Structures are given as C-alpha cells and as structure tokens.
CSV table of C-alpha atoms and ligand atoms in Angstrom, one decimal:
chain,number,residue,atom,x,y,z
A,1296,MET,CA,16.9,77.6,-38.5
A,1297,ALA,CA,17.9,81.2,-37.6
A,1298,ARG,CA,21.4,81.5,-36.2
A,1299,THR,CA,21.8,83.4,-32.9
A,1300,GLY,CA,24.1,86.3,-33.7
A,1301,LEU,CA,25.8,89.1,-32.0
A,1302,ASP,CA,22.9,91.5,-32.7
A,1303,ASP,CA,20.5,89.2,-30.8
A,1304,LEU,CA,22.6,89.5,-27.6
A,1305,ASP,CA,22.2,92.0,-24.8
A,1306,LEU,CA,25.8,92.5,-23.9
A,1307,SER,CA,27.9,95.2,-22.2
A,1308,LEU,CA,30.2,97.1,-24.5
A,1309,GLY,CA,33.3,95.1,-23.4
A,1310,LYS,CA,31.7,91.8,-24.1
A,1311,ARG,CA,30.3,92.9,-27.4
A,1312,THR,CA,33.7,94.3,-28.5
A,1313,ARG,CA,35.5,91.1,-27.6
A,1314,ILE,CA,32.9,88.8,-29.2
A,1315,HIS,CA,33.0,91.0,-32.3
A,1316,ARG,CA,36.7,90.5,-32.5
A,1317,LEU,CA,36.3,86.7,-32.3
A,1318,MET,CA,33.3,86.5,-34.7
A,1319,TYR,CA,34.2,89.1,-37.3
A,1320,GLU,CA,37.9,90.1,-37.1
A,1321,PHE,CA,39.5,86.7,-36.8
A,1322,GLY,CA,38.7,83.2,-38.0
A,1323,PRO,CA,36.2,82.6,-40.8
A,1324,GLY,CA,34.3,85.7,-39.8
A,1325,ASN,CA,30.7,86.6,-40.7
A,1326,GLY,CA,29.5,85.9,-37.2
A,1327,THR,CA,31.0,82.5,-36.9
A,1328,LEU,CA,33.6,81.0,-34.6
A,1329,LEU,CA,36.3,78.4,-35.1
A,1330,LEU,CA,38.3,77.8,-31.9
A,1331,LEU,CA,41.3,75.6,-31.4
A,1332,PRO,CA,41.3,74.1,-27.9
A,1333,ILE,CA,44.4,72.8,-26.3
A,1334,ASP,CA,43.5,71.9,-22.8
A,1335,HIS,CA,43.8,68.2,-23.5
A,1336,GLY,CA,47.1,67.8,-21.7
A,1337,LEU,CA,45.3,68.7,-18.5
A,1338,GLU,CA,41.9,67.1,-19.2
A,1339,HIS,CA,43.2,63.9,-20.8
A,1340,GLY,CA,46.9,63.8,-20.1
A,1341,PRO,CA,49.9,63.5,-22.5
A,1342,VAL,CA,48.3,60.4,-24.2
A,1343,ASP,CA,46.4,62.7,-26.5
A,1344,PHE,CA,49.7,63.7,-28.1
A,1345,PHE,CA,50.8,60.2,-28.9
A,1346,PRO,CA,49.1,60.2,-32.4
A,1347,ASN,CA,51.2,63.3,-33.3
A,1348,PRO,CA,54.1,63.9,-30.9
A,1349,PRO,CA,55.0,67.4,-32.2
A,1350,ALA,CA,51.6,68.5,-31.0
A,1351,ALA,CA,52.8,68.2,-27.4
A,1352,ASP,CA,54.6,71.5,-27.9
A,1353,PRO,CA,51.8,74.3,-27.6
A,1354,ASP,CA,53.7,76.3,-30.3
A,1355,TYR,CA,52.3,73.7,-32.7
A,1356,GLN,CA,48.7,74.7,-32.0
A,1357,LEU,CA,49.6,78.4,-31.9
A,1358,ARG,CA,51.2,78.1,-35.4
A,1359,LEU,CA,48.2,76.2,-36.6
A,1360,ALA,CA,45.8,78.8,-35.1
A,1361,LYS,CA,47.7,81.7,-36.7
A,1362,GLN,CA,48.5,80.2,-40.2
A,1363,GLY,CA,45.1,78.5,-40.3
A,1364,GLY,CA,43.3,81.7,-39.3
A,1365,TYR,CA,41.3,80.5,-36.3
A,1366,SER,CA,39.0,82.8,-34.3
A,1367,GLY,CA,41.1,82.0,-31.3
A,1368,ILE,CA,42.9,79.4,-29.2
A,1369,ALA,CA,41.8,78.0,-25.8
A,1370,PHE,CA,44.5,77.5,-23.2
A,1371,HIS,CA,44.8,77.2,-19.5
A,1372,PHE,CA,46.8,79.8,-17.6
A,1373,GLY,CA,50.2,78.1,-17.8
A,1374,LEU,CA,50.3,77.6,-21.5
A,1375,ALA,CA,48.8,81.0,-22.2
A,1376,SER,CA,51.4,82.8,-20.0
A,1377,LYS,CA,54.4,80.8,-21.2
A,1378,TYR,CA,53.9,80.3,-25.0
A,1379,MET,CA,51.9,83.2,-26.4
A,1380,LYS,CA,54.5,86.0,-26.4
A,1381,GLU,CA,55.2,86.0,-30.1
A,1382,TYR,CA,51.5,85.5,-31.0
A,1383,ALA,CA,50.3,88.5,-28.9
A,1384,GLY,CA,47.5,90.3,-30.9
A,1385,THR,CA,47.6,87.8,-33.7
A,1386,VAL,CA,45.9,84.8,-32.1
A,1387,PRO,CA,43.0,85.7,-29.8
A,1388,LEU,CA,43.0,83.9,-26.5
A,1389,VAL,CA,40.2,82.1,-24.7
A,1390,LEU,CA,41.5,81.5,-21.2
A,1391,LYS,CA,40.1,78.4,-19.6
A,1392,LEU,CA,39.4,79.2,-15.9
A,1393,ASN,CA,38.7,75.8,-14.5
A,1394,GLY,CA,39.9,72.3,-15.3
A,1395,LYS,CA,40.7,68.9,-13.9
A,1396,THR,CA,42.6,65.7,-14.9
A,1397,ASN,CA,40.7,62.6,-15.9
A,1398,VAL,CA,42.4,60.4,-13.3
A,1399,PRO,CA,39.6,60.5,-10.7
A,1400,SER,CA,36.3,59.0,-11.8
A,1401,ASP,CA,33.8,61.2,-13.6
A,1402,ALA,CA,31.0,60.1,-11.2
A,1403,GLU,CA,31.5,63.2,-9.1
A,1404,ALA,CA,32.8,65.5,-11.9
A,1405,PHE,CA,33.8,69.0,-10.8
A,1406,SER,CA,36.4,71.3,-12.3
A,1407,PRO,CA,37.9,73.6,-9.7
A,1408,GLN,CA,38.7,77.2,-10.7
A,1409,GLU,CA,42.5,77.6,-11.2
A,1410,ALA,CA,42.7,81.1,-12.7
A,1411,TRP,CA,40.8,84.4,-12.3
A,1412,VAL,CA,39.0,86.6,-14.7
A,1413,GLU,CA,41.6,89.2,-13.9
A,1414,ASP,CA,44.3,86.8,-15.3
A,1415,ALA,CA,42.3,86.8,-18.5
A,1416,VAL,CA,42.3,90.6,-18.6
A,1417,ARG,CA,46.0,90.7,-17.9
A,1418,LEU,CA,46.8,88.1,-20.6
A,1419,GLY,CA,44.7,90.0,-23.2
A,1420,ALA,CA,42.1,87.3,-23.5
A,1421,ASP,CA,38.9,87.9,-25.6
A,1422,ALA,CA,36.8,85.4,-23.6
A,1423,ILE,CA,37.1,83.0,-20.7
A,1424,GLY,CA,36.1,79.3,-20.9
A,1425,TYR,CA,34.3,77.6,-18.0
A,1426,THR,CA,33.4,73.9,-17.8
A,1427,LEU,CA,30.2,73.3,-16.1
A,1428,TYR,CA,29.3,69.6,-15.4
A,1429,VAL,CA,25.5,69.5,-15.7
A,1430,GLY,CA,23.9,66.8,-13.6
A,1431,SER,CA,27.0,65.9,-11.6
A,1432,PRO,CA,26.6,65.3,-7.9
A,1433,SER,CA,29.0,68.3,-7.5
A,1434,GLN,CA,26.6,70.5,-9.5
A,1435,ALA,CA,25.6,72.8,-6.5
A,1436,GLN,CA,29.3,73.6,-5.9
A,1437,ASP,CA,29.8,74.2,-9.6
A,1438,PHE,CA,26.8,76.6,-9.8
A,1439,VAL,CA,28.2,78.7,-6.9
A,1440,GLN,CA,31.7,78.8,-8.4
A,1441,PHE,CA,30.2,79.8,-11.8
A,1442,ARG,CA,28.1,82.5,-10.2
A,1443,ALA,CA,31.3,84.2,-8.9
A,1444,VAL,CA,33.0,83.9,-12.3
A,1445,ARG,CA,30.0,85.3,-14.1
A,1446,ALA,CA,29.9,88.3,-11.7
A,1447,GLU,CA,33.6,89.0,-12.4
A,1448,CYS,CA,33.0,88.6,-16.1
A,1449,GLU,CA,30.2,91.2,-15.9
A,1450,ARG,CA,32.6,93.6,-14.1
A,1451,TYR,CA,35.3,93.3,-16.7
A,1452,GLY,CA,33.2,93.0,-19.8
A,1453,MET,CA,34.7,89.5,-20.4
A,1454,PRO,CA,32.6,87.0,-22.5
A,1455,ILE,CA,31.9,83.5,-21.0
A,1456,ILE,CA,32.1,80.5,-23.2
A,1457,MET,CA,30.6,77.6,-21.3
A,1458,TRP,CA,31.8,74.1,-22.0
A,1459,GLY,CA,28.4,72.6,-21.1
A,1460,TYR,CA,29.2,69.0,-20.2
A,1461,PRO,CA,26.6,66.6,-18.9
A,1462,ARG,CA,28.4,64.3,-16.5
A,1463,GLY,CA,28.2,62.1,-13.5
A,1464,ARG,CA,26.5,59.0,-12.2
A,1465,ALA,CA,22.9,60.3,-12.6
A,1466,MET,CA,23.5,61.3,-16.2
A,1467,ALA,CA,25.0,57.9,-16.9
A,1468,GLU,CA,21.8,56.3,-15.6
A,1469,LYS,CA,19.7,58.7,-17.7
A,1470,GLY,CA,21.1,57.7,-21.0
A,1471,GLY,CA,24.6,59.0,-20.9
A,1472,ARG,CA,26.5,62.2,-21.4
A,1473,ASP,CA,26.0,62.4,-25.2
A,1474,SER,CA,22.3,61.5,-25.2
A,1475,ILE,CA,19.9,64.0,-26.7
A,1476,TYR,CA,18.3,64.4,-23.3
A,1477,ALA,CA,21.7,65.3,-21.7
A,1478,VAL,CA,23.0,67.7,-24.4
A,1479,ASP,CA,19.6,69.4,-24.7
A,1480,TYR,CA,19.5,69.9,-20.9
A,1481,ALA,CA,23.1,71.3,-20.9
A,1482,ALA,CA,22.1,73.8,-23.7
A,1483,ARG,CA,19.2,75.0,-21.7
A,1484,VAL,CA,21.3,75.3,-18.5
A,1485,ALA,CA,23.8,77.5,-20.3
A,1486,ASN,CA,21.1,79.8,-21.3
A,1487,GLU,CA,19.5,79.8,-17.8
A,1488,LEU,CA,22.8,80.5,-16.0
A,1489,GLY,CA,24.0,83.3,-18.3
A,1490,ALA,CA,26.7,81.9,-20.5
A,1491,ASP,CA,27.4,84.1,-23.5
A,1492,ILE,CA,28.3,81.2,-25.8
A,1493,VAL,CA,28.0,77.5,-25.2
A,1494,LYS,CA,30.1,74.7,-26.4
A,1495,LEU,CA,28.4,71.3,-26.6
A,1496,ASN,CA,29.2,67.8,-27.8
A,1497,VAL,CA,27.0,66.7,-30.6
A,1498,PRO,CA,23.9,64.8,-29.4
A,1499,LYS,CA,23.5,61.2,-30.2
A,1500,PHE,CA,20.0,59.8,-30.5
A,1501,ARG,CA,19.5,56.3,-29.2
A,1502,ASP,CA,16.1,54.8,-28.7
A,1503,PRO,CA,15.4,54.8,-24.9
A,1504,ALA,CA,13.8,51.3,-25.4
A,1505,ASN,CA,17.2,49.9,-26.3
A,1506,MET,CA,19.1,51.3,-23.4
A,1507,ASP,CA,20.4,49.3,-20.4
A,1508,SER,CA,19.1,51.7,-17.9
A,1509,PRO,CA,15.6,50.9,-16.6
A,1510,GLN,CA,14.5,54.6,-16.6
A,1511,PRO,CA,16.5,56.5,-19.3
A,1512,TYR,CA,15.2,59.9,-20.3
A,1513,PRO,CA,11.6,61.1,-20.9
A,1514,ALA,CA,9.7,59.5,-23.7
A,1515,LEU,CA,9.2,63.0,-25.2
A,1516,TYR,CA,12.5,62.5,-26.9
A,1517,GLU,CA,11.2,59.5,-28.8
A,1518,GLU,CA,10.0,61.7,-31.7
A,1519,TRP,CA,13.2,60.8,-33.5
A,1520,LYS,CA,12.5,57.1,-33.5
A,1521,GLY,CA,12.4,55.5,-36.9
A,1522,LEU,CA,14.0,58.4,-38.7
A,1523,ASP,CA,17.1,57.8,-40.8
A,1524,GLU,CA,20.4,58.6,-39.0
A,1525,ASN,CA,21.1,61.9,-40.7
A,1526,GLU,CA,17.6,63.2,-40.2
A,1527,ALA,CA,17.6,62.2,-36.5
A,1528,PHE,CA,20.9,63.9,-36.1
A,1529,ARG,CA,19.8,67.1,-37.8
A,1530,ARG,CA,16.6,67.3,-35.7
A,1531,ALA,CA,18.6,66.6,-32.5
A,1532,VAL,CA,21.0,69.4,-33.3
A,1533,GLU,CA,18.2,71.8,-34.1
A,1534,LYS,CA,16.5,70.9,-30.8
A,1535,VAL,CA,19.6,71.6,-28.8
A,1536,ILE,CA,20.2,74.9,-30.5
A,1537,ARG,CA,16.6,75.9,-29.8
A,1538,SER,CA,17.1,75.0,-26.1
A,1539,ALA,CA,20.2,77.2,-26.0
A,1540,GLY,CA,18.0,80.2,-26.9
A,1541,LYS,CA,20.0,83.5,-26.9
A,1542,THR,CA,23.3,81.6,-26.4
A,1543,PRO,CA,25.2,80.9,-29.7
A,1544,VAL,CA,26.2,77.3,-29.9
A,1545,LEU,CA,29.6,75.7,-30.8
A,1546,PHE,CA,30.0,72.0,-31.2
A,1547,SER,CA,33.1,70.1,-30.4
A,1548,GLY,CA,34.8,67.4,-32.5
A,1549,GLY,CA,35.6,64.7,-30.0
A,1550,SER,CA,38.1,62.0,-30.7
A,1551,ARG,CA,39.5,61.6,-34.2
A,1552,ILE,CA,37.1,60.7,-37.0
A,1553,SER,CA,37.5,60.6,-40.7
A,1554,ASP,CA,37.6,63.9,-42.6
A,1555,GLU,CA,34.4,62.9,-44.5
A,1556,ASP,CA,32.5,62.3,-41.2
A,1557,LEU,CA,33.9,65.5,-39.6
A,1558,LEU,CA,32.8,67.6,-42.6
A,1559,HIS,CA,29.4,65.9,-42.8
A,1560,LYS,CA,28.8,66.5,-39.1
A,1561,ALA,CA,30.0,70.1,-39.4
A,1562,ARG,CA,27.7,70.8,-42.4
A,1563,ILE,CA,24.6,69.5,-40.6
A,1564,CYS,CA,25.5,71.5,-37.5
A,1565,MET,CA,26.0,74.8,-39.5
A,1566,GLU,CA,22.8,74.2,-41.5
A,1567,SER,CA,20.9,73.6,-38.2
A,1568,GLY,CA,22.0,77.0,-36.8
A,1569,ALA,CA,25.3,76.4,-35.0
A,1570,SER,CA,27.6,79.4,-34.8
A,1571,GLY,CA,30.7,77.3,-35.2
A,1572,PHE,CA,33.1,74.8,-33.7
A,1573,LEU,CA,35.7,74.1,-31.1
A,1574,PHE,CA,37.7,71.4,-32.8
A,1575,GLY,CA,40.8,70.1,-31.1
A,1576,ARG,CA,42.0,66.6,-31.7
A,1577,ASN,CA,40.6,66.4,-35.2
A,1578,MET,CA,42.7,69.4,-36.2
A,1579,TRP,CA,46.0,68.9,-34.4
A,1580,GLN,CA,46.3,65.1,-34.1
A,1581,ARG,CA,47.7,65.0,-37.6
A,1582,PRO,CA,50.7,66.4,-39.5
A,1583,PHE,CA,50.9,70.2,-39.7
A,1584,GLU,CA,50.1,70.6,-43.4
A,1585,ASP,CA,47.2,68.2,-43.1
A,1586,GLY,CA,45.9,70.3,-40.1
A,1587,LEU,CA,46.0,73.4,-42.3
A,1588,ARG,CA,44.2,71.6,-45.1
A,1589,ILE,CA,41.3,70.4,-42.9
A,1590,THR,CA,41.1,73.8,-41.3
A,1591,GLU,CA,40.6,75.4,-44.7
A,1592,ARG,CA,38.0,72.9,-45.7
A,1593,ILE,CA,36.0,73.5,-42.5
A,1594,LYS,CA,36.2,77.3,-42.9
A,1595,THR,CA,35.1,77.1,-46.5
A,1596,LEU,CA,32.2,74.9,-45.5
A,1597,MET,CA,31.2,77.3,-42.7
A,1598,LEU,CA,31.2,80.3,-45.1
A,1599,GLU,CA,29.4,78.4,-47.8
A,1600,VAL,CA,26.5,77.7,-45.4
A,1601,ILE,CA,26.4,81.3,-44.3
A,1602,ALA,CA,26.5,82.6,-47.9
A,1603,SER,CA,23.7,80.2,-48.8
A,1604,GLU,CA,21.5,81.8,-46.2
A,1605,ALA,CA,22.1,85.4,-47.3
B,61,FBP,P1,38.0,68.0,-29.0
B,61,FBP,O1,37.6,68.7,-30.3
B,61,FBP,O2,39.4,67.5,-29.1
B,61,FBP,O3,37.0,67.1,-28.5
B,61,FBP,O4,38.2,69.2,-28.0
B,61,FBP,C1,37.1,69.8,-27.3
B,61,FBP,C2,37.1,69.7,-25.8
B,61,FBP,O5,36.0,70.3,-25.2
B,61,FBP,C3,38.4,70.1,-25.2
B,61,FBP,O6,38.4,71.5,-24.8
B,61,FBP,C4,38.5,69.2,-24.0
B,61,FBP,O7,39.7,69.0,-23.5
B,61,FBP,C5,37.9,68.0,-24.5
B,61,FBP,O8,37.0,68.3,-25.6
B,61,FBP,C6,37.2,67.2,-23.5
B,61,FBP,O9,36.8,66.0,-24.2
B,61,FBP,P2,36.0,64.8,-23.4
B,61,FBP,O10,34.7,65.4,-23.2
B,61,FBP,O11,36.1,63.7,-24.3
B,61,FBP,O12,36.8,64.6,-22.1
C-alpha cells in the first residue's frame, strides 16, 4: 500500500520544514519517523520505571535518542525545559501539550492542555503532540481544546502529531479501545480534524460474536473473520492507514513484548504503509546497550522495507 509522504501533504512552509527535519534529517530518514516518547511518568506514573530504574532519569532517554539516532523525543514541558540543554539541536523535540495521570478512571477520559504552542516554539520543538480521546464522554470539550491548538499551530507553522486514542465508557461497550472499529475510527477522526501525523495503537481483531458486549461494532468489520492471525492483522493495519488518508500513521509499541514480536509487528506495519513508530517502553525498559541494539534493528527493518519498495 502506498505510504503517505511529505509530498502528499498540503502544509505551510514552517510545518513542511519541521516535518522534513524529522523525516529526513534525523532518525532513519527516507520519509520515516522513529520517535521515543517519555511522557509515561505523567501518563502512568513512576511504576513504568520499575523494570529499569535508570530510565527514571530523562537523561537516559535523551542519550538513547541521540546515540540511537531517533527522529525525535516526546516530552512534556517540565522535562523538555529542564533536561534538554546539552541536547539542543541534536535531538529534535516533540512537545506534548496535554496530558493526565491515570489515577482517575478512563471512563470520562480528557487530557487538559498544560502547555502552549508558543512554549513549543520557545523550546525549539519540531512538532507538538496532542492526545485526543476519541469517543470519550468529554470528546466535545476535547474537540474545542484541539481547535484552539490547531489554530495556534497554523499560526506558528508547527506540525501536530495527534495521539489518537479511543477511550471511555462507550468505546468499552463497542468492543474496546484497541478494537479495529475503535482504531479505524480514531484514524479517520485525525484526518477529519486536521492532525498532520497520527499516532495509533495497533488494532486488534476480535470476532464481534465472541465479545461480551451485546452490541459491539458494526458487522462490516467481520470481513477478517476466519483469516489467520497475521493476515487479519495486516488487513486491519491497512484498513486503518487508509482511513487516516492524508495523515501519515505512526504506531506505538504498548507494554513490553518480546523482540521477535516487536519486530514482526513493526514489519507488518511498515509493509502496510505506516510511516514509522513511537516506541517507548519497548525501547527504554531495558539496559542501555540493549536499547541501542533494538533501536538499530528497528531502524534497519524500516529502511529495508522502504528500499524494497523503491
Ligand atoms: P509506548 O510505546 O510505551 O506504548 O508509548 C507510547 C505512548 O503513546 C506514550 O506516549 C504514552 O505515555 C503511552 O503510550 C500511553 O499508553 P497507554 O495507552 O497504555 O496508556
């Protein structure tokens, strides 16, 4: 499937220049993105650092991003302004503008804005990150908040990477946040609302007939029924990327999985038209040298897939 690239996008010069830096001048290059997120201390709490305590110091991820050659690092305001001094100009920044802790229930999920696009400009960021909870009861408030961020991003030529997250009670009743229905919908929402790039979780296909909910998602998604797991996954990823239209898609890693599973998942995503990854825990919840090693394997895989398409 054709990959959505920079040439397919109608962007202002500022956005184009910044995305070019991320997709071609840093990271694996060739129009791809490999971002290292470290917003987990806010989103999940310090528990995410228990498997690898040195990773609680953001310098750990900055060193990994620099030595591993990532396209950029995603930070909230506090970490960006306190830890990046010696990495200025060598590790591109994606400034997350909204966030929340996971202490309150996800039923009403909403991430309030806690930094401005102007902060991103002042900190030298090449993009901002915005989490939008698709389907949450707070969705109306989220759309309004996003509209203001989008307008500021237009004004400053700042690209928007949307963390497109299906969440909330209604999504849970419709098959859950990782269902193909949910992720496919989030991909379309990102394209509709004007994200420049969208980050999604990989979709999981489960037969609606086997779900607890009396009315999961529309039967139209049953076309994957009976296919082997890999084929169902590949088709689900392709479907989601099609729904994202003119919005390049990144996939996240989620909690730690084996290297073989991670590489397998990454290959299918790239072959299906993904533009790259935003892998966090799978990269830094491990000893530093091991983090560099898996980073190299992922980058090699990404470039192999791109080369095979040339
Ligand atoms: P991971 O690769 O560790 O999943 O990171 C991607 C990410 O989007 C982070 O930016 C964010 O903190 C986290 O996932 C949210 O994970 P979850 O959806 O499980 O709360």
